[in-house]
Amino acid sequence: MDTFYAGAILTALLVGLVFSRLSATVLFLMAAIGCLIAGLIEPDAFWAKATNEGLVTLMLLMLCAVALERLPWLGLLSRRIDSPNRYLAVARITAVAASTSAFLNNTAIVAALAQVLRRSRYHLPSQLLLPLSYAAILGGTLTLIGTSTNLIVSSFLADRRGNGLAFFDFLWVAGPVVLVVGLLLVVLSSRLPKRVVAEEEQGEYVLEAVVEREGGLVGRTVRDAGLRELETLYLSEIIRGSQVITAVAPGEVLQGGDRLNFVGDIKDASRLTQISGLTTFASEEGLMQPSLTEVIVAPGSILNGRTPKELGFRARFDAAIVGLQRDGETVSGKLGRTALRPGDLLVLATGEDFAQRKNLGRNFYLLSDDLDVRLLDSKQGFLVTLALGAVIAMAATGSLSLSVGLLGLLMGLWLSGLVSVDDLRRRFPFDIWILVASALVLAQSLVGSELISTFMSLVLPVMMDQTPLIGLVVVFLLTLMLTELVTNNAAAALMFPIGYGLAESLGVDVMPFVLAVAFAASGSFLTPYGYATNLIVQNIGGYTRGDYLRFGLPISVAYSVGILTMLCVTYF
């Protein structure tokens, strides 16, 4: 009966991850609670998963990243990566992104460098940003702390055998692959789309305004109201109740409550506030003299799948949405009633309290210059870099556990005032903590219920006539497919028990199978949704989903062949 319950929970989880709009964190938590209720895991073991050493290490690293993202070196490097020669520019981008992502949070690196590269003097953003994302993904595979996926897989391994992965277990396999695929990124950069976006068009969004019911515009035509004479703003549509009027005629008569969508330069939003009888969305929300800020909706944000209206966006963030871009295109309609998605590029009209809100880091990647994090000065940066290097060196040599070293580093950062309690509270990764702890519960439940062993008993007759390499390839490809469908961390959590169980059943070393899960879960090159860095660059670069497939397919094939080859050479 336990096997039946475990199978039902796992099936429901997979269906939910692929088809549901619920976040992976919520779905994994529901699955873990289901295992507890079904008696597949004891309560003591259930709660113990929340303090797994690998998971604690991941939490500490993400808290230390609050200060590490403020190191001044990335900003200095970013000023030197652009070049008139596209191949040289992409080569520099690849080298900087890959090397820094091996030790720092790759989403923060991509967000910072994308802000610089979108203003390249020589190339369109669409010619630079996808290699940036892919290079950051590649760099994250080099070390234990390069990506949360590696630490998650390490935490699963520690849960099964008592010790996780060493700091450089990934480097010996991924190092040569990253070099070769990085070179391929440079060579194939000529295939990147050339989305010609004129400088004056780069800030174009849909700006929403409403005709006041008692205002002077009611009953006047679009021409008479002067709405055809705005130099940088074009009236694209009128929303009147459930009716959407496109190709607006100059003689169209305005009615009270009409919502007008203008396409144009976001910097000229203030023009609309000067028209008597017209209320902009920002002023409607109580932001009379707002500043404009660009942000990207983060994966795992509370905004995902919800509209600004139902969420209480204005009260929650002291901001209102005045522009939205998605999948490289401007989104029209009622912005307050548009369900938001991860990767959406928003222009916010912000109030005075916006920058002080504690929930920004969990929900957005900030792109505007005036909201960049406070960089450390050169002396502080040197000391923090030295301390991080010491922690990494001691962890790599085994003289100090990584979790203890990161705890000491975090305490030092806090006592020195480089990070505050508010910083740590704001950035605490609750979603990842819950997801990984829940996945550990699920993994133990699947093993304890004998679902894994039952599955292996069905698979082994087929696999016995094959070499272990075939099993490794199958595990890698299944994980690679899942990471494109359900995100990297969820794919690693689902596939680790299967990969580990298959290796044990075949009587071979589990390490190549464990590493195959980690590398495949990070190998998201085909869609914008499998990895956060791909989402960050999607709308900034104006990429469509087809762009990821066309440019990412040869990268994905080369990466897969390279990783499998290195695993075979190293372990078989």
XYZ file of C-alpha atoms in Angstrom:
572
model
C 0.000 0.000 0.000
C 2.897 2.342 0.759
C 4.157 1.833 -2.784
C 0.748 2.829 -4.148
C 0.608 5.992 -2.017
C 4.156 6.964 -2.993
C 3.409 6.402 -6.678
C 0.223 8.464 -6.490
C 2.003 11.362 -4.743
C 4.882 11.310 -7.231
C 2.498 11.199 -10.209
C 0.448 14.105 -8.839
C 3.638 16.081 -8.281
C 4.855 15.535 -11.837
C 1.479 16.494 -13.307
C 1.364 19.585 -11.121
C 4.878 20.678 -12.079
C 4.184 20.400 -15.798
C 0.592 21.635 -16.005
C -0.213 23.572 -12.821
C 0.357 27.284 -12.263
C 1.376 26.591 -8.661
C 5.058 27.127 -7.884
C 7.418 24.162 -7.517
C 7.918 25.097 -3.864
C 4.214 24.782 -3.076
C 3.881 21.524 -5.013
C 6.888 19.899 -3.317
C 5.633 21.006 0.099
C 2.212 19.492 -0.640
C 3.903 16.251 -1.721
C 6.024 16.170 1.454
C 2.982 16.736 3.664
C 1.180 14.022 1.713
C 4.033 11.610 2.504
C 3.793 12.523 6.192
C 0.015 12.039 6.319
C 0.279 8.730 4.446
C 2.801 7.482 7.004
C 5.603 7.150 4.451
C 7.992 9.048 6.745
C 8.181 9.477 10.513
C 7.600 12.989 11.956
C 11.126 13.141 13.452
C 12.676 12.352 10.073
C 10.321 14.830 8.397
C 11.508 17.735 10.556
C 15.148 16.643 10.446
C 15.311 17.280 6.689
C 15.029 21.028 7.313
C 18.500 20.998 8.934
C 20.311 18.806 6.416
C 23.925 20.036 6.302
C 23.932 20.488 2.545
C 20.751 22.516 2.764
C 22.176 24.639 5.604
C 25.289 25.233 3.494
C 23.115 26.414 0.620
C 21.230 28.816 2.893
C 24.466 30.237 4.318
C 25.930 30.721 0.847
C 22.854 32.587 -0.375
C 22.966 34.855 2.678
C 26.688 35.528 2.171
C 25.822 36.455 -1.425
C 24.216 39.651 -0.083
C 27.730 41.013 0.459
C 29.464 39.099 -2.330
C 27.190 40.737 -4.920
C 28.498 44.110 -3.725
C 32.126 43.331 -4.576
C 33.484 46.098 -6.839
C 35.415 43.795 -9.183
C 32.462 42.864 -11.391
C 31.675 46.499 -12.133
C 35.311 47.144 -13.059
C 35.386 44.133 -15.368
C 32.062 45.018 -17.000
C 33.443 48.303 -18.313
C 36.086 46.432 -20.321
C 34.100 43.646 -21.932
C 32.506 45.524 -24.844
C 34.378 45.702 -28.141
C 33.676 46.769 -31.754
C 34.567 43.201 -32.765
C 31.537 41.053 -31.961
C 33.536 37.845 -31.555
C 35.929 39.530 -29.137
C 33.036 41.036 -27.193
C 31.306 37.642 -26.862
C 34.617 36.020 -25.884
C 35.118 38.556 -23.104
C 31.521 38.182 -21.940
C 31.904 34.402 -21.839
C 35.185 34.543 -19.921
C 33.957 37.040 -17.320
C 30.536 35.451 -16.792
C 31.825 31.873 -16.593
C 34.731 32.607 -14.254
C 32.740 34.748 -11.825
C 29.721 32.435 -11.844
C 31.897 29.631 -10.515
C 32.053 31.447 -7.161
C 29.234 34.018 -7.109
C 25.481 33.907 -7.693
C 25.032 33.664 -11.461
C 21.621 35.369 -11.533
C 23.101 38.435 -9.829
C 26.015 38.439 -12.281
C 23.745 38.253 -15.324
C 21.448 40.980 -13.987
C 24.437 43.286 -13.400
C 26.194 42.635 -16.733
C 22.953 42.747 -18.731
C 22.409 46.276 -17.479
C 25.787 47.263 -18.979
C 25.535 45.283 -22.217
C 22.063 46.533 -23.131
C 23.745 49.923 -23.621
C 26.581 48.605 -25.800
C 27.949 51.229 -28.168
C 28.720 48.655 -30.851
C 26.154 45.844 -30.778
C 22.467 45.217 -30.264
C 21.495 43.635 -26.925
C 20.137 40.617 -28.822
C 23.675 39.886 -30.081
C 25.228 39.733 -26.611
C 22.813 38.748 -23.873
C 22.073 35.109 -24.701
C 25.798 34.200 -24.633
C 25.956 36.013 -21.283
C 23.224 33.802 -19.842
C 24.658 30.579 -21.251
C 28.175 31.429 -20.076
C 26.874 32.059 -16.554
C 25.118 28.668 -16.620
C 28.338 26.997 -17.759
C 30.400 28.729 -15.082
C 27.992 27.603 -12.383
C 28.776 23.956 -13.168
C 32.458 24.318 -12.258
C 32.290 24.294 -8.450
C 30.111 23.166 -5.573
C 28.940 26.740 -4.908
C 28.590 27.774 -8.556
C 24.862 27.091 -8.627
C 22.188 26.140 -6.134
C 21.601 22.943 -8.142
C 25.050 21.598 -7.245
C 24.494 22.255 -3.552
C 21.041 20.699 -3.697
C 22.421 17.513 -5.265
C 25.210 17.513 -2.667
C 22.626 17.785 0.104
C 20.783 14.745 -1.299
C 24.020 12.784 -1.445
C 24.901 13.744 2.132
C 21.446 12.634 3.212
C 22.003 9.185 1.675
C 25.612 8.404 2.578
C 26.635 10.952 5.228
C 28.954 13.141 3.139
C 28.231 15.285 0.119
C 30.273 16.378 -2.877
C 33.712 17.971 -2.538
C 34.257 21.539 -3.691
C 36.063 20.643 -6.937
C 34.333 17.335 -7.767
C 32.603 19.224 -10.574
C 35.670 20.977 -11.990
C 37.493 17.914 -13.316
C 34.480 16.942 -15.393
C 33.069 20.340 -16.347
C 36.312 22.278 -16.869
C 37.189 20.978 -20.367
C 33.514 21.067 -21.405
C 33.124 24.704 -20.368
C 36.209 25.651 -22.388
C 34.967 23.902 -25.535
C 31.339 25.045 -25.267
C 32.492 28.582 -24.384
C 34.480 28.645 -27.619
C 31.394 27.382 -29.451
C 29.384 30.273 -27.988
C 31.827 32.688 -29.584
C 31.836 30.920 -32.955
C 28.040 30.646 -33.124
C 27.428 34.234 -32.013
C 26.942 35.165 -35.676
C 23.671 33.182 -35.550
C 22.180 35.421 -32.870
C 19.162 37.448 -33.988
C 19.752 41.037 -35.015
C 16.734 42.736 -33.583
C 17.118 46.270 -34.893
C 15.761 48.450 -32.121
C 16.543 52.081 -32.643
C 17.855 53.973 -29.638
C 14.708 55.993 -29.353
C 12.606 52.806 -29.432
C 14.428 50.976 -26.647
C 12.256 52.549 -24.017
C 8.926 51.849 -25.737
C 6.158 50.416 -23.574
C 2.418 50.582 -23.345
C 1.433 53.491 -21.108
C -2.064 53.351 -19.669
C -4.306 56.313 -18.856
C -8.027 56.700 -18.109
C -10.486 59.352 -19.275
C -11.973 61.006 -16.181
C -15.751 60.544 -16.058
C -16.357 64.192 -15.210
C -13.381 65.544 -17.118
C -13.140 67.816 -20.101
C -12.270 65.056 -22.573
C -15.656 63.332 -22.399
C -17.528 63.780 -25.659
C -14.518 65.091 -27.560
C -12.874 63.296 -30.455
C -9.353 61.936 -30.291
C -8.238 64.642 -32.741
C -9.890 67.501 -30.834
C -8.406 66.258 -27.548
C -4.908 66.575 -29.037
C -4.150 62.901 -28.530
C -2.892 62.576 -32.112
C -0.286 65.283 -31.640
C 1.904 63.727 -28.956
C 5.316 63.497 -30.586
C 6.721 60.448 -28.783
C 3.478 58.733 -27.758
C 1.025 56.984 -30.084
C -2.558 56.123 -29.070
C -2.693 52.423 -29.997
C -6.014 51.311 -28.533
C -8.992 52.244 -26.397
C -10.445 49.770 -23.896
C -14.117 50.526 -23.301
C -15.582 47.950 -20.925
C -15.129 44.590 -22.647
C -14.589 46.246 -26.045
C -11.090 46.844 -27.379
C -10.842 49.492 -30.119
C -7.645 49.166 -32.165
C -6.495 51.328 -35.073
C -8.128 54.263 -33.272
C -9.669 56.724 -35.753
C -9.075 60.471 -35.223
C -12.846 60.966 -35.086
C -13.401 58.417 -32.303
C -15.408 60.083 -29.491
C -14.021 59.606 -25.988
C -16.244 58.409 -23.155
C -15.783 58.629 -19.412
C -13.906 55.616 -18.053
C -12.188 54.836 -21.359
C -8.763 53.334 -20.799
C -6.286 54.612 -23.352
C -3.130 52.680 -24.194
C -0.283 54.747 -25.644
C 2.832 53.206 -27.178
C 5.975 55.282 -26.870
C 8.998 56.317 -24.903
C 8.494 55.485 -21.246
C 10.493 58.553 -20.298
C 7.735 60.731 -21.689
C 5.012 59.301 -19.446
C 4.828 62.685 -17.731
C 3.336 64.156 -20.930
C 0.097 62.343 -20.202
C -0.234 63.912 -16.751
C -0.294 67.352 -18.376
C -3.499 66.602 -20.325
C -6.517 67.861 -18.411
C -9.180 65.186 -17.992
C -6.724 62.304 -18.312
C -5.436 60.300 -15.332
C -2.389 58.071 -15.704
C -2.248 54.679 -14.036
C 0.494 55.920 -11.687
C -1.440 58.957 -10.510
C -4.570 56.809 -10.245
C -2.597 54.700 -7.768
C -1.617 57.765 -5.732
C 1.883 58.273 -7.170
C 1.714 61.916 -8.180
C 5.395 62.563 -8.991
C 6.866 59.107 -9.416
C 10.311 58.064 -10.540
C 10.551 55.262 -13.097
C 12.320 51.993 -12.341
C 12.858 48.896 -14.497
C 12.590 45.457 -12.903
C 12.260 41.820 -13.964
C 9.808 39.524 -12.184
C 11.869 36.826 -10.474
C 11.063 33.095 -10.539
C 9.365 32.172 -7.279
C 7.978 35.684 -6.867
C 4.642 36.124 -5.126
C 3.561 37.919 -8.321
C 3.697 34.823 -10.518
C 0.283 33.977 -11.939
C -1.437 36.834 -10.077
C -2.625 40.247 -11.196
C -1.381 43.492 -9.612
C -4.962 44.266 -8.598
C -5.587 41.059 -6.645
C -2.145 41.241 -5.049
C -2.449 44.850 -3.862
C 0.673 45.815 -5.805
C 0.560 49.498 -4.863
C 0.406 48.902 -1.124
C 2.874 46.012 -1.166
C 5.663 47.721 -3.125
C 4.809 51.452 -3.112
C 4.804 51.280 -6.905
C 2.472 50.964 -9.893
C 3.098 49.209 -13.197
C 3.143 51.626 -16.130
C 4.766 49.351 -18.713
C 5.101 45.618 -19.378
C 7.102 43.602 -21.905
C 6.841 39.826 -22.309
C 8.459 37.393 -24.764
C 10.140 40.328 -26.481
C 6.829 42.096 -27.139
C 4.927 44.892 -25.440
C 1.813 43.702 -23.603
C -1.330 45.789 -23.885
C -4.628 45.670 -22.047
C -5.476 46.558 -18.466
C -2.141 46.381 -16.711
C -3.743 46.128 -13.291
C -5.610 43.000 -14.402
C -2.858 41.247 -16.346
C -1.515 38.101 -14.666
C 2.255 38.438 -14.325
C 4.835 35.778 -15.207
C 8.495 35.133 -14.322
C 10.742 37.122 -16.650
C 8.240 39.910 -17.318
C 10.059 43.214 -17.762
C 8.181 45.937 -15.895
C 8.509 49.687 -15.706
C 7.331 50.820 -12.295
C 6.301 54.275 -11.189
C 7.743 54.195 -7.682
C 7.053 56.182 -4.547
C 9.551 57.424 -1.984
C 9.323 54.235 0.079
C 9.968 51.797 -2.774
C 13.729 51.399 -2.309
C 13.295 50.660 1.411
C 10.798 47.836 0.953
C 12.071 44.524 2.343
C 10.436 42.328 -0.291
C 12.129 43.612 -3.449
C 14.945 41.066 -3.627
C 12.562 38.118 -3.372
C 10.302 39.362 -6.152
C 12.392 41.361 -8.625
C 15.726 41.710 -10.339
C 16.367 45.465 -10.300
C 17.785 46.962 -13.485
C 17.658 50.708 -12.912
C 20.951 52.417 -12.130
C 19.572 54.426 -9.238
C 18.685 51.234 -7.371
C 21.946 49.356 -7.800
C 23.219 47.736 -4.635
C 25.743 49.648 -2.547
C 29.167 48.533 -3.754
C 31.943 47.871 -1.273
C 34.986 50.113 -1.502
C 38.320 48.657 -2.663
C 39.585 47.876 0.846
C 36.361 46.196 1.910
C 36.202 44.314 -1.384
C 39.766 43.051 -0.946
C 39.105 41.820 2.601
C 35.835 40.080 1.659
C 37.459 38.473 -1.378
C 40.372 37.294 0.785
C 37.979 35.849 3.375
C 35.935 34.056 0.714
C 39.121 32.683 -0.836
C 40.239 31.371 2.559
C 36.887 29.637 3.123
C 37.029 28.041 -0.329
C 40.653 26.925 0.141
C 39.947 25.319 3.521
C 36.807 23.637 2.209
C 38.646 22.346 -0.875
C 41.464 20.862 1.241
C 39.088 19.392 3.801
C 40.568 21.325 6.721
C 37.216 23.009 7.427
C 33.690 22.128 6.384
C 32.133 24.555 3.931
C 29.118 25.122 6.169
C 31.285 26.147 9.147
C 33.437 28.377 6.960
C 30.412 30.137 5.465
C 28.888 30.565 8.924
C 32.098 32.260 10.104
C 32.174 34.439 6.975
C 28.550 35.457 7.469
C 29.170 36.357 11.107
C 32.167 38.446 10.090
C 30.154 40.274 7.435
C 27.415 41.002 9.963
C 29.700 42.121 12.805
C 31.651 44.391 10.442
C 28.436 46.054 9.282
C 28.818 44.966 5.651
C 25.433 43.264 5.835
C 22.565 44.109 8.165
C 19.885 42.027 9.806
C 17.389 43.639 7.426
C 19.530 42.557 4.471
C 19.569 38.970 5.714
C 15.870 38.928 6.522
C 15.037 40.339 3.100
C 17.188 37.831 1.224
C 16.555 34.681 3.249
C 15.671 32.057 0.586
C 12.540 30.593 2.156
C 11.349 29.134 -1.145
C 14.519 27.147 -1.791
C 14.708 26.033 1.845
C 11.162 24.670 1.721
C 11.608 23.128 -1.739
C 14.820 21.265 -0.883
C 13.647 20.122 2.555
C 10.401 18.878 0.995
C 12.300 17.126 -1.786
C 14.496 15.368 0.797
C 11.336 14.165 2.533
C 9.940 12.946 -0.784
C 13.182 11.156 -1.694
C 13.299 9.255 1.608
C 9.612 8.395 1.283
C 10.109 6.995 -2.210
C 12.991 4.826 -1.009
C 11.249 3.748 2.199
C 8.061 2.829 0.363
C 10.097 0.578 -1.951
C 8.751 2.470 -4.963
C 12.296 3.020 -6.209
C 13.251 -0.614 -5.708
C 10.046 -1.732 -7.462
C 10.832 0.580 -10.356
C 14.386 -0.750 -10.515
C 13.158 -4.342 -10.544
C 11.252 -3.477 -13.706
C 14.131 -1.599 -15.294
C 16.991 -3.951 -14.411
C 15.992 -6.821 -16.756
C 16.260 -4.352 -19.598
C 19.465 -2.746 -18.299
C 21.326 -5.954 -17.444
C 22.219 -6.528 -21.084
C 23.429 -2.939 -21.383
C 26.529 -1.220 -20.053
C 26.170 1.188 -17.085
C 26.943 3.951 -19.569
C 23.519 3.454 -21.171
C 21.883 3.953 -17.781
C 23.974 7.096 -17.253
C 22.872 8.501 -20.607
C 19.221 7.771 -19.828
C 19.446 9.514 -16.415
C 21.191 12.516 -17.973
C 18.689 12.928 -20.808
C 15.644 12.514 -18.550
C 17.005 15.168 -16.185
C 17.822 17.452 -19.117
C 14.263 17.147 -20.400
C 12.785 17.799 -16.965
C 14.885 20.905 -16.351
C 13.390 22.524 -19.447
C 9.885 21.679 -18.239
C 9.959 22.238 -14.474
C 13.128 24.297 -13.656
C 16.582 23.113 -12.622
C 16.126 22.636 -8.883
C 12.895 20.691 -9.271
C 14.468 18.468 -11.936
C 17.442 17.677 -9.672
C 15.120 16.889 -6.764
C 13.030 14.508 -8.870
C 15.834 12.690 -10.649
C 18.373 12.236 -7.852
C 16.584 9.248 -6.204
C 16.220 7.564 -9.594
C 19.841 8.101 -10.615
C 21.187 7.032 -7.231
C 18.890 3.997 -7.080
C 19.847 2.891 -10.595
C 23.567 3.090 -9.798
C 23.082 1.001 -6.638
C 20.995 -1.571 -8.514
C 23.646 -1.881 -11.222
C 26.335 -2.252 -8.548
C 28.445 0.625 -9.883
C 29.865 3.836 -8.417
C 27.063 6.321 -7.720
C 29.251 9.377 -8.376
C 28.864 9.595 -12.192
C 25.094 9.230 -11.830
C 24.939 11.890 -9.108
C 27.042 14.265 -11.191
C 24.981 13.494 -14.292
C 21.863 14.693 -12.459
C 23.624 17.875 -11.316
C 25.071 18.726 -14.728
C 21.895 17.912 -16.649
C 19.719 19.931 -14.250
C 21.927 22.960 -14.958
C 21.966 22.423 -18.721
C 18.997 24.597 -19.655
C 19.736 26.104 -23.072
C 16.507 25.476 -25.007
C 13.847 27.579 -23.272
C 13.718 30.788 -21.249
C 11.973 29.069 -18.324
C 14.389 26.350 -17.207
C 16.931 28.723 -15.677
C 16.624 32.156 -14.058
C 19.424 33.726 -16.138
C 17.564 32.867 -19.346
C 14.506 34.665 -18.028
C 16.531 37.753 -17.122
C 17.843 38.300 -20.650
C 14.670 37.314 -22.513
C 12.881 40.642 -22.556
C 15.975 42.846 -22.299
C 17.314 41.242 -25.468
C 13.903 40.977 -27.142
C 14.284 37.210 -27.579
C 11.492 34.891 -28.639
C 11.240 31.252 -27.586
C 12.425 30.245 -31.049
C 15.681 32.159 -30.511
C 16.527 29.949 -27.539
C 15.858 26.812 -29.562
C 17.834 27.892 -32.626
C 20.880 29.176 -30.758
C 20.655 26.822 -27.782
C 20.254 23.494 -29.578
C 23.886 23.138 -30.760
C 25.044 24.417 -27.356
C 22.864 21.841 -25.581
C 24.109 19.017 -27.814
C 27.766 19.988 -27.363
C 27.319 20.354 -23.598
C 25.561 16.996 -23.278
C 28.091 15.099 -25.392
C 30.973 16.776 -23.560
C 29.668 16.044 -20.045
C 28.807 12.428 -20.840
C 32.196 11.917 -22.465
C 34.048 13.341 -19.463
C 31.974 11.275 -17.009
C 32.750 8.150 -19.052
C 36.468 8.919 -19.215
C 36.664 9.797 -15.511
C 34.565 7.014 -13.967
C 34.339 4.096 -16.415
